[in-house]
């Protein structure tokens, strides 16, 4: 239950849209600064955070790994890499017993759309190409 609530909050960042400092502090406390920074780099097409996210997703089995998978999935969705989106969706689906695989894929794609919008606002192309 805790994991699904956290993941829902991560995917629905608009809940705290007016409270960036609270959101950042809460994210750092729960997920760790390394994960937050790696994820934020993707919004400015800095792919140097991918290794950090992949290592967290691969080597940890907790909320951090789920959050890393969400960030990776959003990045791949924003880039149009459906094969990797499918792989990440399957990994997340295995952690979430209350969501269908299609629901997980839809949430990843929605996160990818949000990431594309963030990249465009930051002066980059949506897919970083």
PDB file of C-alpha atoms in Angstrom:
ATOM      1  CA  UNK A   1       0.000   0.000   0.000  1.00  0.00           C
ATOM      2  CA  UNK A   2       2.791   2.471   0.916  1.00  0.00           C
ATOM      3  CA  UNK A   3       4.565   1.823  -2.382  1.00  0.00           C
ATOM      4  CA  UNK A   4       1.463   2.425  -4.459  1.00  0.00           C
ATOM      5  CA  UNK A   5       0.724   5.672  -2.598  1.00  0.00           C
ATOM      6  CA  UNK A   6       4.276   6.939  -3.085  1.00  0.00           C
ATOM      7  CA  UNK A   7       4.324   5.960  -6.744  1.00  0.00           C
ATOM      8  CA  UNK A   8       0.977   7.650  -7.288  1.00  0.00           C
ATOM      9  CA  UNK A   9       2.367  10.789  -5.659  1.00  0.00           C
ATOM     10  CA  UNK A  10       5.489  10.654  -7.782  1.00  0.00           C
ATOM     11  CA  UNK A  11       3.469  10.280 -10.955  1.00  0.00           C
ATOM     12  CA  UNK A  12       1.074  13.023  -9.865  1.00  0.00           C
ATOM     13  CA  UNK A  13       3.578  15.723  -9.038  1.00  0.00           C
ATOM     14  CA  UNK A  14       0.938  18.347  -9.663  1.00  0.00           C
ATOM     15  CA  UNK A  15      -0.360  17.675  -6.151  1.00  0.00           C
ATOM     16  CA  UNK A  16       2.539  19.731  -4.802  1.00  0.00           C
ATOM     17  CA  UNK A  17       3.001  22.034  -7.783  1.00  0.00           C
ATOM     18  CA  UNK A  18       2.840  25.190  -5.696  1.00  0.00           C
ATOM     19  CA  UNK A  19       5.224  23.910  -3.052  1.00  0.00           C
ATOM     20  CA  UNK A  20       8.501  23.213  -4.811  1.00  0.00           C
ATOM     21  CA  UNK A  21      10.630  23.593  -1.690  1.00  0.00           C
ATOM     22  CA  UNK A  22       8.435  21.169   0.272  1.00  0.00           C
ATOM     23  CA  UNK A  23       8.382  18.761  -2.651  1.00  0.00           C
ATOM     24  CA  UNK A  24      12.163  18.884  -3.013  1.00  0.00           C
ATOM     25  CA  UNK A  25      12.792  18.461   0.718  1.00  0.00           C
ATOM     26  CA  UNK A  26      10.346  15.550   0.930  1.00  0.00           C
ATOM     27  CA  UNK A  27      11.853  13.942  -2.146  1.00  0.00           C
ATOM     28  CA  UNK A  28      15.371  14.251  -0.768  1.00  0.00           C
ATOM     29  CA  UNK A  29      14.326  12.756   2.579  1.00  0.00           C
ATOM     30  CA  UNK A  30      12.445   9.818   1.099  1.00  0.00           C
ATOM     31  CA  UNK A  31      14.342   9.087  -2.096  1.00  0.00           C
ATOM     32  CA  UNK A  32      17.789  10.532  -1.557  1.00  0.00           C
ATOM     33  CA  UNK A  33      19.524  13.447  -3.167  1.00  0.00           C
ATOM     34  CA  UNK A  34      21.356  11.255  -5.703  1.00  0.00           C
ATOM     35  CA  UNK A  35      18.113   9.943  -7.176  1.00  0.00           C
ATOM     36  CA  UNK A  36      16.454  13.369  -7.228  1.00  0.00           C
ATOM     37  CA  UNK A  37      19.446  15.009  -8.922  1.00  0.00           C
ATOM     38  CA  UNK A  38      19.752  12.215 -11.487  1.00  0.00           C
ATOM     39  CA  UNK A  39      16.070  12.544 -12.318  1.00  0.00           C
ATOM     40  CA  UNK A  40      16.226  16.337 -12.552  1.00  0.00           C
ATOM     41  CA  UNK A  41      19.124  16.113 -15.005  1.00  0.00           C
ATOM     42  CA  UNK A  42      16.843  14.317 -17.451  1.00  0.00           C
ATOM     43  CA  UNK A  43      14.587  17.405 -17.602  1.00  0.00           C
ATOM     44  CA  UNK A  44      17.491  19.344 -19.118  1.00  0.00           C
ATOM     45  CA  UNK A  45      18.598  16.548 -21.454  1.00  0.00           C
ATOM     46  CA  UNK A  46      21.632  15.742 -19.292  1.00  0.00           C
ATOM     47  CA  UNK A  47      21.819  11.967 -19.570  1.00  0.00           C
ATOM     48  CA  UNK A  48      24.659  11.650 -17.051  1.00  0.00           C
ATOM     49  CA  UNK A  49      22.105  10.659 -14.403  1.00  0.00           C
ATOM     50  CA  UNK A  50      20.994   7.544 -16.278  1.00  0.00           C
ATOM     51  CA  UNK A  51      23.724   5.359 -14.755  1.00  0.00           C
ATOM     52  CA  UNK A  52      22.722   6.432 -11.247  1.00  0.00           C
ATOM     53  CA  UNK A  53      19.069   5.658 -11.933  1.00  0.00           C
ATOM     54  CA  UNK A  54      19.880   2.318 -13.555  1.00  0.00           C
ATOM     55  CA  UNK A  55      22.090   1.300 -10.623  1.00  0.00           C
ATOM     56  CA  UNK A  56      19.420   2.216  -8.074  1.00  0.00           C
ATOM     57  CA  UNK A  57      16.750   0.371 -10.071  1.00  0.00           C
ATOM     58  CA  UNK A  58      18.939  -2.706 -10.427  1.00  0.00           C
ATOM     59  CA  UNK A  59      20.604  -2.918  -7.022  1.00  0.00           C
ATOM     60  CA  UNK A  60      17.925  -1.821  -4.578  1.00  0.00           C
ATOM     61  CA  UNK A  61      14.568  -3.367  -3.841  1.00  0.00           C
ATOM     62  CA  UNK A  62      12.603  -0.574  -2.204  1.00  0.00           C
ATOM     63  CA  UNK A  63      10.814   2.682  -2.971  1.00  0.00           C
ATOM     64  CA  UNK A  64      14.018   4.125  -4.402  1.00  0.00           C
ATOM     65  CA  UNK A  65      14.182   1.394  -7.022  1.00  0.00           C
ATOM     66  CA  UNK A  66      10.538   2.007  -7.967  1.00  0.00           C
ATOM     67  CA  UNK A  67      11.145   5.749  -8.217  1.00  0.00           C
ATOM     68  CA  UNK A  68      14.245   5.148 -10.345  1.00  0.00           C
ATOM     69  CA  UNK A  69      12.225   2.899 -12.651  1.00  0.00           C
ATOM     70  CA  UNK A  70       9.565   5.603 -12.973  1.00  0.00           C
ATOM     71  CA  UNK A  71      12.189   8.209 -13.883  1.00  0.00           C
ATOM     72  CA  UNK A  72      13.818   5.859 -16.385  1.00  0.00           C
ATOM     73  CA  UNK A  73      10.447   4.937 -17.875  1.00  0.00           C
ATOM     74  CA  UNK A  74       9.476   8.589 -18.289  1.00  0.00           C
ATOM     75  CA  UNK A  75      12.801   9.301 -19.990  1.00  0.00           C
ATOM     76  CA  UNK A  76      12.365   6.390 -22.404  1.00  0.00           C
ATOM     77  CA  UNK A  77       8.742   7.338 -23.092  1.00  0.00           C
ATOM     78  CA  UNK A  78       9.784  10.940 -23.786  1.00  0.00           C
ATOM     79  CA  UNK A  79      12.414   9.624 -26.196  1.00  0.00           C
ATOM     80  CA  UNK A  80       9.930   7.313 -27.928  1.00  0.00           C
ATOM     81  CA  UNK A  81      11.696   4.094 -26.901  1.00  0.00           C
ATOM     82  CA  UNK A  82       8.666   1.815 -26.540  1.00  0.00           C
ATOM     83  CA  UNK A  83      10.746  -1.339 -26.107  1.00  0.00           C
ATOM     84  CA  UNK A  84      12.371   0.053 -22.953  1.00  0.00           C
ATOM     85  CA  UNK A  85       9.024   1.440 -21.749  1.00  0.00           C
ATOM     86  CA  UNK A  86       7.597  -2.084 -21.982  1.00  0.00           C
ATOM     87  CA  UNK A  87      10.529  -3.551 -20.025  1.00  0.00           C
ATOM     88  CA  UNK A  88      10.224  -0.926 -17.278  1.00  0.00           C
ATOM     89  CA  UNK A  89       6.440  -1.345 -17.154  1.00  0.00           C
ATOM     90  CA  UNK A  90       6.860  -5.078 -16.559  1.00  0.00           C
ATOM     91  CA  UNK A  91       9.373  -4.442 -13.773  1.00  0.00           C
ATOM     92  CA  UNK A  92       7.085  -1.913 -12.090  1.00  0.00           C
ATOM     93  CA  UNK A  93       4.047  -4.124 -12.576  1.00  0.00           C
ATOM     94  CA  UNK A  94       5.817  -6.884 -10.662  1.00  0.00           C
ATOM     95  CA  UNK A  95       6.138  -4.475  -7.710  1.00  0.00           C
ATOM     96  CA  UNK A  96       2.550  -3.194  -7.901  1.00  0.00           C
ATOM     97  CA  UNK A  97      -0.053  -5.848  -7.307  1.00  0.00           C
ATOM     98  CA  UNK A  98      -2.993  -3.453  -7.568  1.00  0.00           C
ATOM     99  CA  UNK A  99      -2.396  -2.133 -11.111  1.00  0.00           C
ATOM    100  CA  UNK A 100      -2.686  -3.792 -14.482  1.00  0.00           C
ATOM    101  CA  UNK A 101       0.267  -3.792 -16.848  1.00  0.00           C
ATOM    102  CA  UNK A 102      -1.639  -1.493 -19.214  1.00  0.00           C
ATOM    103  CA  UNK A 103      -2.303   0.967 -16.372  1.00  0.00           C
ATOM    104  CA  UNK A 104       1.399   1.011 -15.502  1.00  0.00           C
ATOM    105  CA  UNK A 105       2.338   1.583 -19.161  1.00  0.00           C
ATOM    106  CA  UNK A 106      -0.186   4.417 -19.422  1.00  0.00           C
ATOM    107  CA  UNK A 107       1.234   6.100 -16.313  1.00  0.00           C
ATOM    108  CA  UNK A 108       4.778   5.796 -17.667  1.00  0.00           C
ATOM    109  CA  UNK A 109       3.705   7.307 -20.998  1.00  0.00           C
ATOM    110  CA  UNK A 110       1.880  10.125 -19.180  1.00  0.00           C
ATOM    111  CA  UNK A 111       5.067  10.773 -17.182  1.00  0.00           C
ATOM    112  CA  UNK A 112       7.009  10.815 -20.448  1.00  0.00           C
ATOM    113  CA  UNK A 113       4.626  13.428 -21.850  1.00  0.00           C
ATOM    114  CA  UNK A 114       5.159  15.540 -18.733  1.00  0.00           C
ATOM    115  CA  UNK A 115       8.913  15.155 -19.084  1.00  0.00           C
ATOM    116  CA  UNK A 116       8.733  16.263 -22.718  1.00  0.00           C
ATOM    117  CA  UNK A 117       6.843  19.377 -21.639  1.00  0.00           C
ATOM    118  CA  UNK A 118       9.450  20.088 -18.942  1.00  0.00           C
ATOM    119  CA  UNK A 119      12.254  19.740 -21.464  1.00  0.00           C
ATOM    120  CA  UNK A 120      10.546  22.100 -23.874  1.00  0.00           C
ATOM    121  CA  UNK A 121      10.025  24.652 -21.069  1.00  0.00           C
ATOM    122  CA  UNK A 122      13.751  24.325 -20.312  1.00  0.00           C
ATOM    123  CA  UNK A 123      14.643  25.125 -23.935  1.00  0.00           C
ATOM    124  CA  UNK A 124      15.295  21.603 -25.236  1.00  0.00           C
ATOM    125  CA  UNK A 125      13.454  19.326 -27.609  1.00  0.00           C
ATOM    126  CA  UNK A 126      11.015  16.899 -26.022  1.00  0.00           C
ATOM    127  CA  UNK A 127      13.096  13.871 -27.007  1.00  0.00           C
ATOM    128  CA  UNK A 128      16.547  15.519 -26.509  1.00  0.00           C
ATOM    129  CA  UNK A 129      17.583  14.935 -30.123  1.00  0.00           C
TER     130      UNK A 129
END
